[in-house]
mmCIF file of N, CA and C in Angstrom:
data_model
loop_
_atom_site.group_PDB
_atom_site.id
_atom_site.type_symbol
_atom_site.label_atom_id
_atom_site.label_comp_id
_atom_site.label_asym_id
_atom_site.label_seq_id
_atom_site.Cartn_x
_atom_site.Cartn_y
_atom_site.Cartn_z
ATOM 1 N N VAL A 1 -68.953 11.552 57.764
ATOM 2 C CA VAL A 1 -69.522 12.900 57.718
ATOM 3 C C VAL A 1 -69.915 13.321 59.125
ATOM 4 N N GLN A 2 -69.494 14.488 59.527
ATOM 5 C CA GLN A 2 -69.900 15.041 60.817
ATOM 6 C C GLN A 2 -70.798 16.243 60.560
ATOM 7 N N LEU A 3 -71.901 16.313 61.309
ATOM 8 C CA LEU A 3 -72.867 17.388 61.142
ATOM 9 C C LEU A 3 -72.919 18.221 62.410
ATOM 10 N N GLN A 4 -72.868 19.531 62.250
ATOM 11 C CA GLN A 4 -72.907 20.445 63.388
ATOM 12 C C GLN A 4 -74.075 21.398 63.194
ATOM 13 N N ALA A 5 -75.096 21.250 64.046
ATOM 14 C CA ALA A 5 -76.286 22.095 63.962
ATOM 15 C C ALA A 5 -76.167 23.247 64.952
ATOM 16 N N SER A 6 -76.744 24.381 64.559
ATOM 17 C CA SER A 6 -76.746 25.556 65.434
ATOM 18 C C SER A 6 -77.920 26.446 65.084
ATOM 19 N N GLY A 7 -78.175 27.440 65.941
ATOM 20 C CA GLY A 7 -79.188 28.431 65.641
ATOM 21 C C GLY A 7 -80.465 28.324 66.435
ATOM 22 N N GLY A 8 -80.594 27.303 67.251
ATOM 23 C CA GLY A 8 -81.792 27.169 68.053
ATOM 24 C C GLY A 8 -81.860 28.229 69.141
ATOM 25 N N GLY A 9 -83.004 28.292 69.815
ATOM 26 C CA GLY A 9 -83.151 29.261 70.881
ATOM 27 C C GLY A 9 -84.590 29.410 71.296
ATOM 28 N N LEU A 10 -84.848 30.462 72.063
ATOM 29 C CA LEU A 10 -86.187 30.765 72.559
ATOM 30 C C LEU A 10 -86.736 31.954 71.784
ATOM 31 N N VAL A 11 -87.962 31.818 71.290
ATOM 32 C CA VAL A 11 -88.586 32.888 70.524
ATOM 33 C C VAL A 11 -90.073 32.917 70.837
ATOM 34 N N GLN A 12 -90.661 34.074 70.704
ATOM 35 C CA GLN A 12 -92.103 34.187 70.920
ATOM 36 C C GLN A 12 -92.865 33.711 69.696
ATOM 37 N N ALA A 13 -94.081 33.293 69.917
ATOM 38 C CA ALA A 13 -94.934 32.879 68.810
ATOM 39 C C ALA A 13 -95.029 34.003 67.783
ATOM 40 N N GLY A 14 -94.942 33.614 66.514
ATOM 41 C CA GLY A 14 -94.946 34.590 65.439
ATOM 42 C C GLY A 14 -93.563 35.042 65.025
ATOM 43 N N GLY A 15 -92.567 34.695 65.809
ATOM 44 C CA GLY A 15 -91.199 35.097 65.511
ATOM 45 C C GLY A 15 -90.518 34.163 64.535
ATOM 46 N N SER A 16 -89.213 34.404 64.342
ATOM 47 C CA SER A 16 -88.427 33.653 63.369
ATOM 48 C C SER A 16 -87.108 33.191 63.968
ATOM 49 N N LEU A 17 -86.619 32.082 63.433
ATOM 50 C CA LEU A 17 -85.294 31.574 63.742
ATOM 51 C C LEU A 17 -84.718 30.970 62.478
ATOM 52 N N LYS A 18 -83.385 30.943 62.395
ATOM 53 C CA LYS A 18 -82.728 30.286 61.271
ATOM 54 C C LYS A 18 -81.723 29.281 61.804
ATOM 55 N N LEU A 19 -81.926 28.040 61.477
ATOM 56 C CA LEU A 19 -81.019 26.972 61.871
ATOM 57 C C LEU A 19 -79.992 26.729 60.774
ATOM 58 N N SER A 20 -78.805 26.338 61.184
ATOM 59 C CA SER A 20 -77.738 25.996 60.247
ATOM 60 C C SER A 20 -77.198 24.619 60.584
ATOM 61 N N CYS A 21 -76.735 23.936 59.559
ATOM 62 C CA CYS A 21 -76.126 22.620 59.759
ATOM 63 C C CYS A 21 -74.940 22.516 58.799
ATOM 64 N N ALA A 22 -73.758 22.439 59.355
ATOM 65 C CA ALA A 22 -72.540 22.344 58.546
ATOM 66 C C ALA A 22 -72.062 20.902 58.520
ATOM 67 N N ALA A 23 -71.803 20.420 57.320
ATOM 68 C CA ALA A 23 -71.314 19.049 57.139
ATOM 69 C C ALA A 23 -69.822 19.058 56.863
ATOM 70 N N SER A 24 -69.092 18.310 57.664
ATOM 71 C CA SER A 24 -67.648 18.171 57.451
ATOM 72 C C SER A 24 -67.409 16.880 56.692
ATOM 73 N N LEU A 25 -67.000 17.007 55.475
ATOM 74 C CA LEU A 25 -66.825 15.834 54.634
ATOM 75 C C LEU A 25 -65.424 15.278 54.808
ATOM 76 N N LEU A 26 -65.369 14.000 55.061
ATOM 77 C CA LEU A 26 -64.068 13.349 55.109
ATOM 78 C C LEU A 26 -63.591 13.002 53.710
ATOM 79 N N THR A 27 -64.539 12.774 52.853
ATOM 80 C CA THR A 27 -64.227 12.529 51.455
ATOM 81 C C THR A 27 -65.201 13.315 50.614
ATOM 82 N N PHE A 28 -64.832 13.635 49.386
ATOM 83 C CA PHE A 28 -65.722 14.386 48.510
ATOM 84 C C PHE A 28 -66.963 13.568 48.243
ATOM 85 N N GLY A 29 -68.109 14.200 48.269
ATOM 86 C CA GLY A 29 -69.336 13.484 47.985
ATOM 87 C C GLY A 29 -70.507 14.427 47.864
ATOM 88 N N LYS A 30 -71.613 13.889 47.377
ATOM 89 C CA LYS A 30 -72.851 14.647 47.248
ATOM 90 C C LYS A 30 -73.758 14.233 48.378
ATOM 91 N N LEU A 31 -74.329 15.208 49.074
ATOM 92 C CA LEU A 31 -75.139 14.935 50.244
ATOM 93 C C LEU A 31 -76.576 15.431 50.071
ATOM 94 N N ALA A 32 -77.521 14.522 50.180
ATOM 95 C CA ALA A 32 -78.907 14.925 50.380
ATOM 96 C C ALA A 32 -79.054 15.228 51.868
ATOM 97 N N MET A 33 -79.783 16.294 52.208
ATOM 98 C CA MET A 33 -79.870 16.682 53.614
ATOM 99 C C MET A 33 -81.303 16.988 54.014
ATOM 100 N N ALA A 34 -81.529 16.986 55.311
ATOM 101 C CA ALA A 34 -82.889 17.191 55.801
ATOM 102 C C ALA A 34 -82.859 17.665 57.246
ATOM 103 N N TRP A 35 -84.012 18.138 57.690
ATOM 104 C CA TRP A 35 -84.239 18.469 59.090
ATOM 105 C C TRP A 35 -85.397 17.615 59.606
ATOM 106 N N PHE A 36 -85.205 17.111 60.812
ATOM 107 C CA PHE A 36 -86.245 16.402 61.539
ATOM 108 C C PHE A 36 -86.386 17.084 62.897
ATOM 109 N N ARG A 37 -87.485 16.790 63.595
ATOM 110 C CA ARG A 37 -87.642 17.334 64.941
ATOM 111 C C ARG A 37 -88.284 16.311 65.854
ATOM 112 N N GLN A 38 -88.006 16.467 67.132
ATOM 113 C CA GLN A 38 -88.479 15.485 68.106
ATOM 114 C C GLN A 38 -88.823 16.166 69.415
ATOM 115 N N THR A 39 -89.965 15.769 69.985
ATOM 116 C CA THR A 39 -90.351 16.207 71.318
ATOM 117 C C THR A 39 -90.301 14.992 72.242
ATOM 118 N N PRO A 40 -90.187 15.216 73.555
ATOM 119 C CA PRO A 40 -90.045 14.091 74.494
ATOM 120 C C PRO A 40 -91.167 13.070 74.361
ATOM 121 N N GLY A 41 -90.780 11.822 74.261
ATOM 122 C CA GLY A 41 -91.754 10.743 74.204
ATOM 123 C C GLY A 41 -92.365 10.502 72.844
ATOM 124 N N LYS A 42 -91.927 11.255 71.851
ATOM 125 C CA LYS A 42 -92.496 11.096 70.509
ATOM 126 C C LYS A 42 -91.409 10.735 69.497
ATOM 127 N N ASP A 43 -91.871 10.296 68.346
ATOM 128 C CA ASP A 43 -90.946 9.943 67.279
ATOM 129 C C ASP A 43 -90.270 11.191 66.704
ATOM 130 N N ARG A 44 -89.159 10.956 66.024
ATOM 131 C CA ARG A 44 -88.479 12.030 65.318
ATOM 132 C C ARG A 44 -89.168 12.204 63.961
ATOM 133 N N ASP A 45 -89.761 13.369 63.762
ATOM 134 C CA ASP A 45 -90.599 13.609 62.585
ATOM 135 C C ASP A 45 -89.884 14.431 61.520
ATOM 136 N N PHE A 46 -90.227 14.133 60.299
ATOM 137 C CA PHE A 46 -89.692 14.867 59.149
ATOM 138 C C PHE A 46 -90.190 16.305 59.151
ATOM 139 N N VAL A 47 -89.285 17.239 58.813
ATOM 140 C CA VAL A 47 -89.655 18.647 58.698
ATOM 141 C C VAL A 47 -89.448 19.136 57.264
ATOM 142 N N ALA A 48 -88.225 18.980 56.753
ATOM 143 C CA ALA A 48 -87.910 19.477 55.413
ATOM 144 C C ALA A 48 -86.692 18.740 54.873
ATOM 145 N N ALA A 49 -86.620 18.638 53.546
ATOM 146 C CA ALA A 49 -85.498 17.956 52.904
ATOM 147 C C ALA A 49 -85.083 18.701 51.649
ATOM 148 N N ILE A 50 -83.830 18.516 51.256
ATOM 149 C CA ILE A 50 -83.307 19.166 50.065
ATOM 150 C C ILE A 50 -82.351 18.209 49.370
ATOM 151 N N SER A 51 -82.389 18.217 48.057
ATOM 152 C CA SER A 51 -81.505 17.347 47.285
ATOM 153 C C SER A 51 -80.066 17.872 47.314
ATOM 154 N N TRP A 52 -79.141 17.043 46.835
ATOM 155 C CA TRP A 52 -77.732 17.414 46.946
ATOM 156 C C TRP A 52 -77.400 18.696 46.203
ATOM 157 N N ASN A 53 -78.123 18.979 45.122
ATOM 158 C CA ASN A 53 -77.817 20.181 44.346
ATOM 159 C C ASN A 53 -78.767 21.334 44.657
ATOM 160 N N GLY A 54 -79.668 21.142 45.602
ATOM 161 C CA GLY A 54 -80.602 22.199 45.974
ATOM 162 C C GLY A 54 -81.769 22.351 45.026
ATOM 163 N N GLY A 55 -81.842 21.504 44.011
ATOM 164 C CA GLY A 55 -82.882 21.656 43.010
ATOM 165 C C GLY A 55 -84.251 21.153 43.428
ATOM 166 N N SER A 56 -84.285 20.298 44.439
ATOM 167 C CA SER A 56 -85.559 19.751 44.925
ATOM 168 C C SER A 56 -85.671 19.967 46.421
ATOM 169 N N THR A 57 -86.858 20.334 46.865
ATOM 170 C CA THR A 57 -87.131 20.479 48.293
ATOM 171 C C THR A 57 -88.465 19.812 48.608
ATOM 172 N N ASN A 58 -88.647 19.515 49.873
ATOM 173 C CA ASN A 58 -89.880 18.876 50.314
ATOM 174 C C ASN A 58 -90.133 19.295 51.753
ATOM 175 N N TYR A 59 -91.414 19.439 52.122
ATOM 176 C CA TYR A 59 -91.762 19.916 53.450
ATOM 177 C C TYR A 59 -92.895 19.094 54.050
ATOM 178 N N ALA A 60 -92.873 18.991 55.351
ATOM 179 C CA ALA A 60 -94.021 18.441 56.058
ATOM 180 C C ALA A 60 -95.180 19.424 55.915
ATOM 181 N N ASP A 61 -96.388 18.907 55.863
ATOM 182 C CA ASP A 61 -97.561 19.772 55.697
ATOM 183 C C ASP A 61 -97.641 20.827 56.799
ATOM 184 N N SER A 62 -97.216 20.473 57.987
ATOM 185 C CA SER A 62 -97.350 21.374 59.132
ATOM 186 C C SER A 62 -96.452 22.606 59.034
ATOM 187 N N VAL A 63 -95.444 22.573 58.162
ATOM 188 C CA VAL A 63 -94.524 23.714 58.074
ATOM 189 C C VAL A 63 -94.542 24.391 56.701
ATOM 190 N N LYS A 64 -95.284 23.849 55.767
ATOM 191 C CA LYS A 64 -95.341 24.447 54.426
ATOM 192 C C LYS A 64 -95.801 25.889 54.499
ATOM 193 N N GLY A 65 -95.084 26.747 53.760
ATOM 194 C CA GLY A 65 -95.432 28.157 53.740
ATOM 195 C C GLY A 65 -94.824 28.954 54.874
ATOM 196 N N ARG A 66 -94.249 28.266 55.870
ATOM 197 C CA ARG A 66 -93.631 28.961 57.006
ATOM 198 C C ARG A 66 -92.137 28.709 57.071
ATOM 199 N N PHE A 67 -91.699 27.505 56.715
ATOM 200 C CA PHE A 67 -90.289 27.133 56.780
ATOM 201 C C PHE A 67 -89.716 27.041 55.371
ATOM 202 N N THR A 68 -88.424 27.358 55.263
ATOM 203 C CA THR A 68 -87.722 27.242 53.986
ATOM 204 C C THR A 68 -86.375 26.583 54.206
ATOM 205 N N ILE A 69 -86.138 25.511 53.474
ATOM 206 C CA ILE A 69 -84.838 24.840 53.533
ATOM 207 C C ILE A 69 -84.004 25.291 52.342
ATOM 208 N N SER A 70 -82.722 25.489 52.574
ATOM 209 C CA SER A 70 -81.823 25.906 51.503
ATOM 210 C C SER A 70 -80.422 25.408 51.831
ATOM 211 N N ARG A 71 -79.512 25.558 50.860
ATOM 212 C CA ARG A 71 -78.128 25.166 51.124
ATOM 213 C C ARG A 71 -77.195 26.132 50.417
ATOM 214 N N ASP A 72 -75.967 26.232 50.899
ATOM 215 C CA ASP A 72 -75.050 27.186 50.302
ATOM 216 C C ASP A 72 -74.486 26.632 48.997
ATOM 217 N N SER A 73 -73.788 27.491 48.264
ATOM 218 C CA SER A 73 -73.312 27.114 46.937
ATOM 219 C C SER A 73 -72.305 25.983 46.984
ATOM 220 N N ALA A 74 -71.570 25.868 48.072
ATOM 221 C CA ALA A 74 -70.602 24.764 48.206
ATOM 222 C C ALA A 74 -71.314 23.451 48.495
ATOM 223 N N GLY A 75 -72.551 23.567 48.967
ATOM 224 C CA GLY A 75 -73.372 22.376 49.157
ATOM 225 C C GLY A 75 -73.215 21.680 50.485
ATOM 226 N N ASN A 76 -72.367 22.191 51.360
ATOM 227 C CA ASN A 76 -72.112 21.467 52.591
ATOM 228 C C ASN A 76 -72.752 22.081 53.825
ATOM 229 N N THR A 77 -73.482 23.169 53.655
ATOM 230 C CA THR A 77 -74.209 23.761 54.770
ATOM 231 C C THR A 77 -75.668 23.906 54.365
ATOM 232 N N VAL A 78 -76.547 23.429 55.205
ATOM 233 C CA VAL A 78 -77.973 23.538 54.944
ATOM 234 C C VAL A 78 -78.591 24.432 56.015
ATOM 235 N N TYR A 79 -79.613 25.180 55.618
ATOM 236 C CA TYR A 79 -80.274 26.120 56.502
ATOM 237 C C TYR A 79 -81.765 25.776 56.591
ATOM 238 N N LEU A 80 -82.357 26.163 57.696
ATOM 239 C CA LEU A 80 -83.805 26.074 57.849
ATOM 240 C C LEU A 80 -84.287 27.410 58.392
ATOM 241 N N GLN A 81 -84.881 28.199 57.511
ATOM 242 C CA GLN A 81 -85.477 29.468 57.920
ATOM 243 C C GLN A 81 -86.887 29.187 58.418
ATOM 244 N N MET A 82 -87.141 29.538 59.657
ATOM 245 C CA MET A 82 -88.434 29.244 60.275
ATOM 246 C C MET A 82 -89.127 30.556 60.615
ATOM 247 N N ASN A 83 -90.242 30.804 59.959
ATOM 248 C CA ASN A 83 -91.022 32.014 60.189
ATOM 249 C C ASN A 83 -92.381 31.657 60.785
ATOM 250 N N SER A 84 -93.048 32.667 61.322
ATOM 251 C CA SER A 84 -94.383 32.473 61.906
ATOM 252 C C SER A 84 -94.404 31.273 62.847
ATOM 253 N N LEU A 85 -93.440 31.232 63.717
ATOM 254 C CA LEU A 85 -93.302 30.082 64.606
ATOM 255 C C LEU A 85 -94.481 29.967 65.560
ATOM 256 N N ARG A 86 -94.818 28.726 65.885
ATOM 257 C CA ARG A 86 -95.932 28.413 66.760
ATOM 258 C C ARG A 86 -95.425 27.605 67.942
ATOM 259 N N PRO A 87 -96.138 27.620 69.046
ATOM 260 C CA PRO A 87 -95.709 26.801 70.195
ATOM 261 C C PRO A 87 -95.534 25.322 69.835
ATOM 262 N N GLU A 88 -96.343 24.838 68.919
ATOM 263 C CA GLU A 88 -96.236 23.418 68.527
ATOM 264 C C GLU A 88 -94.980 23.119 67.699
ATOM 265 N N ASP A 89 -94.232 24.150 67.324
ATOM 266 C CA ASP A 89 -92.953 23.932 66.651
ATOM 267 C C ASP A 89 -91.834 23.655 67.653
ATOM 268 N N THR A 90 -92.125 23.805 68.934
ATOM 269 C CA THR A 90 -91.128 23.545 69.970
ATOM 270 C C THR A 90 -90.665 22.093 69.907
ATOM 271 N N ALA A 91 -89.348 21.911 69.797
ATOM 272 C CA ALA A 91 -88.776 20.571 69.657
ATOM 273 C C ALA A 91 -87.254 20.689 69.601
ATOM 274 N N VAL A 92 -86.610 19.552 69.663
ATOM 275 C CA VAL A 92 -85.192 19.478 69.310
ATOM 276 C C VAL A 92 -85.124 19.196 67.813
ATOM 277 N N TYR A 93 -84.394 20.023 67.099
ATOM 278 C CA TYR A 93 -84.279 19.900 65.652
ATOM 279 C C TYR A 93 -82.942 19.239 65.307
ATOM 280 N N TYR A 94 -83.026 18.220 64.464
ATOM 281 C CA TYR A 94 -81.851 17.469 64.042
ATOM 282 C C TYR A 94 -81.648 17.609 62.537
ATOM 283 N N CYS A 95 -80.397 17.825 62.130
ATOM 284 C CA CYS A 95 -80.120 17.747 60.706
ATOM 285 C C CYS A 95 -79.594 16.356 60.388
ATOM 286 N N ALA A 96 -79.820 15.957 59.163
ATOM 287 C CA ALA A 96 -79.446 14.620 58.722
ATOM 288 C C ALA A 96 -78.885 14.685 57.314
ATOM 289 N N ALA A 97 -78.037 13.717 56.975
ATOM 290 C CA ALA A 97 -77.424 13.707 55.655
ATOM 291 C C ALA A 97 -77.306 12.289 55.143
ATOM 292 N N LYS A 98 -77.320 12.206 53.829
ATOM 293 C CA LYS A 98 -77.156 10.919 53.153
ATOM 294 C C LYS A 98 -76.347 11.170 51.888
ATOM 295 N N ALA A 99 -75.312 10.385 51.694
ATOM 296 C CA ALA A 99 -74.551 10.490 50.458
ATOM 297 C C ALA A 99 -75.418 9.984 49.307
ATOM 298 N N SER A 100 -75.710 10.870 48.351
ATOM 299 C CA SER A 100 -76.610 10.487 47.262
ATOM 300 C C SER A 100 -76.518 11.477 46.121
ATOM 301 N N SER A 101 -76.525 10.966 44.901
ATOM 302 C CA SER A 101 -76.572 11.822 43.721
ATOM 303 C C SER A 101 -77.989 11.880 43.142
ATOM 304 N N TYR A 102 -78.942 11.329 43.876
ATOM 305 C CA TYR A 102 -80.352 11.382 43.475
ATOM 306 C C TYR A 102 -80.821 12.822 43.432
ATOM 307 N N LEU A 103 -81.566 13.190 42.411
ATOM 308 C CA LEU A 103 -82.001 14.578 42.244
ATOM 309 C C LEU A 103 -83.278 14.909 43.007
ATOM 310 N N GLY A 104 -83.834 13.921 43.695
ATOM 311 C CA GLY A 104 -85.013 14.169 44.518
ATOM 312 C C GLY A 104 -84.639 14.300 45.978
ATOM 313 N N THR A 105 -85.626 14.087 46.864
ATOM 314 C CA THR A 105 -85.414 14.211 48.301
ATOM 315 C C THR A 105 -85.829 12.936 49.016
ATOM 316 N N TYR A 106 -85.337 12.782 50.229
ATOM 317 C CA TYR A 106 -85.703 11.663 51.087
ATOM 318 C C TYR A 106 -86.423 12.228 52.304
ATOM 319 N N THR A 107 -87.612 11.700 52.582
ATOM 320 C CA THR A 107 -88.391 12.253 53.691
ATOM 321 C C THR A 107 -88.487 11.307 54.887
ATOM 322 N N GLN A 108 -87.912 10.144 54.776
ATOM 323 C CA GLN A 108 -88.020 9.169 55.859
ATOM 324 C C GLN A 108 -86.698 9.016 56.589
ATOM 325 N N ARG A 109 -86.761 8.883 57.890
ATOM 326 C CA ARG A 109 -85.574 8.774 58.729
ATOM 327 C C ARG A 109 -84.642 7.657 58.282
ATOM 328 N N ARG A 110 -85.216 6.555 57.850
ATOM 329 C CA ARG A 110 -84.410 5.357 57.593
ATOM 330 C C ARG A 110 -83.408 5.548 56.466
ATOM 331 N N TYR A 111 -83.587 6.556 55.641
ATOM 332 C CA TYR A 111 -82.664 6.773 54.531
ATOM 333 C C TYR A 111 -81.390 7.488 54.961
ATOM 334 N N TYR A 112 -81.433 8.160 56.112
ATOM 335 C CA TYR A 112 -80.312 9.000 56.523
ATOM 336 C C TYR A 112 -79.389 8.247 57.471
ATOM 337 N N ASN A 113 -78.100 8.314 57.181
ATOM 338 C CA ASN A 113 -77.153 7.602 58.029
ATOM 339 C C ASN A 113 -76.201 8.526 58.782
ATOM 340 N N TYR A 114 -76.352 9.833 58.607
ATOM 341 C CA TYR A 114 -75.549 10.786 59.368
ATOM 342 C C TYR A 114 -76.497 11.770 60.056
ATOM 343 N N TRP A 115 -76.238 12.007 61.342
ATOM 344 C CA TRP A 115 -77.118 12.875 62.130
ATOM 345 C C TRP A 115 -76.295 13.868 62.938
ATOM 346 N N GLY A 116 -76.832 15.087 63.065
ATOM 347 C CA GLY A 116 -76.234 16.073 63.935
ATOM 348 C C GLY A 116 -76.679 15.866 65.367
ATOM 349 N N GLN A 117 -76.200 16.719 66.265
ATOM 350 C CA GLN A 117 -76.448 16.540 67.694
ATOM 351 C C GLN A 117 -77.773 17.122 68.161
ATOM 352 N N GLY A 118 -78.439 17.898 67.330
ATOM 353 C CA GLY A 118 -79.709 18.481 67.729
ATOM 354 C C GLY A 118 -79.545 19.872 68.310
ATOM 355 N N THR A 119 -80.514 20.711 68.038
ATOM 356 C CA THR A 119 -80.541 22.060 68.607
ATOM 357 C C THR A 119 -81.968 22.356 69.061
ATOM 358 N N GLN A 120 -82.097 22.890 70.267
ATOM 359 C CA GLN A 120 -83.413 23.104 70.870
ATOM 360 C C GLN A 120 -84.055 24.381 70.322
ATOM 361 N N VAL A 121 -85.286 24.250 69.911
ATOM 362 C CA VAL A 121 -86.106 25.402 69.524
ATOM 363 C C VAL A 121 -87.305 25.439 70.459
ATOM 364 N N THR A 122 -87.493 26.566 71.129
ATOM 365 C CA THR A 122 -88.613 26.734 72.051
ATOM 366 C C THR A 122 -89.401 27.969 71.641
ATOM 367 N N VAL A 123 -90.697 27.770 71.408
ATOM 368 C CA VAL A 123 -91.568 28.871 70.999
ATOM 369 C C VAL A 123 -92.570 29.111 72.121
ATOM 370 N N SER A 124 -92.522 30.282 72.680
ATOM 371 C CA SER A 124 -93.441 30.604 73.778
ATOM 372 C C SER A 124 -94.704 31.259 73.253
ATOM 373 N N SER A 125 -95.797 31.002 73.940
ATOM 374 C CA SER A 125 -97.093 31.548 73.496
ATOM 375 C C SER A 125 -97.349 32.926 74.086
#
């Protein structure tokens, strides 16, 4: 599985951005997907996750009510709508995928075996 993330950029505090992550499947499969973020010198932290069918979502407390994860009907593209952005949201955002038919979500890095290249999000104050 190859993941291609896009949509990052520079935005003022209070603004919005929408990230996209397209998964290229080499074989047919069900993918649980998620977004993580990382700042220099820190761990890659969980942001949001979605089950393979879109029926379950999960969010880090720091983004609840501001970010929304979703996926398209084909199931191979996941989005992260980010509203009311804050300077502390500045990070490189990574999408991740795991082949799974589980109807829940995975919030820990260790479960994901496919990663995108990252897209920079910078929020100015």
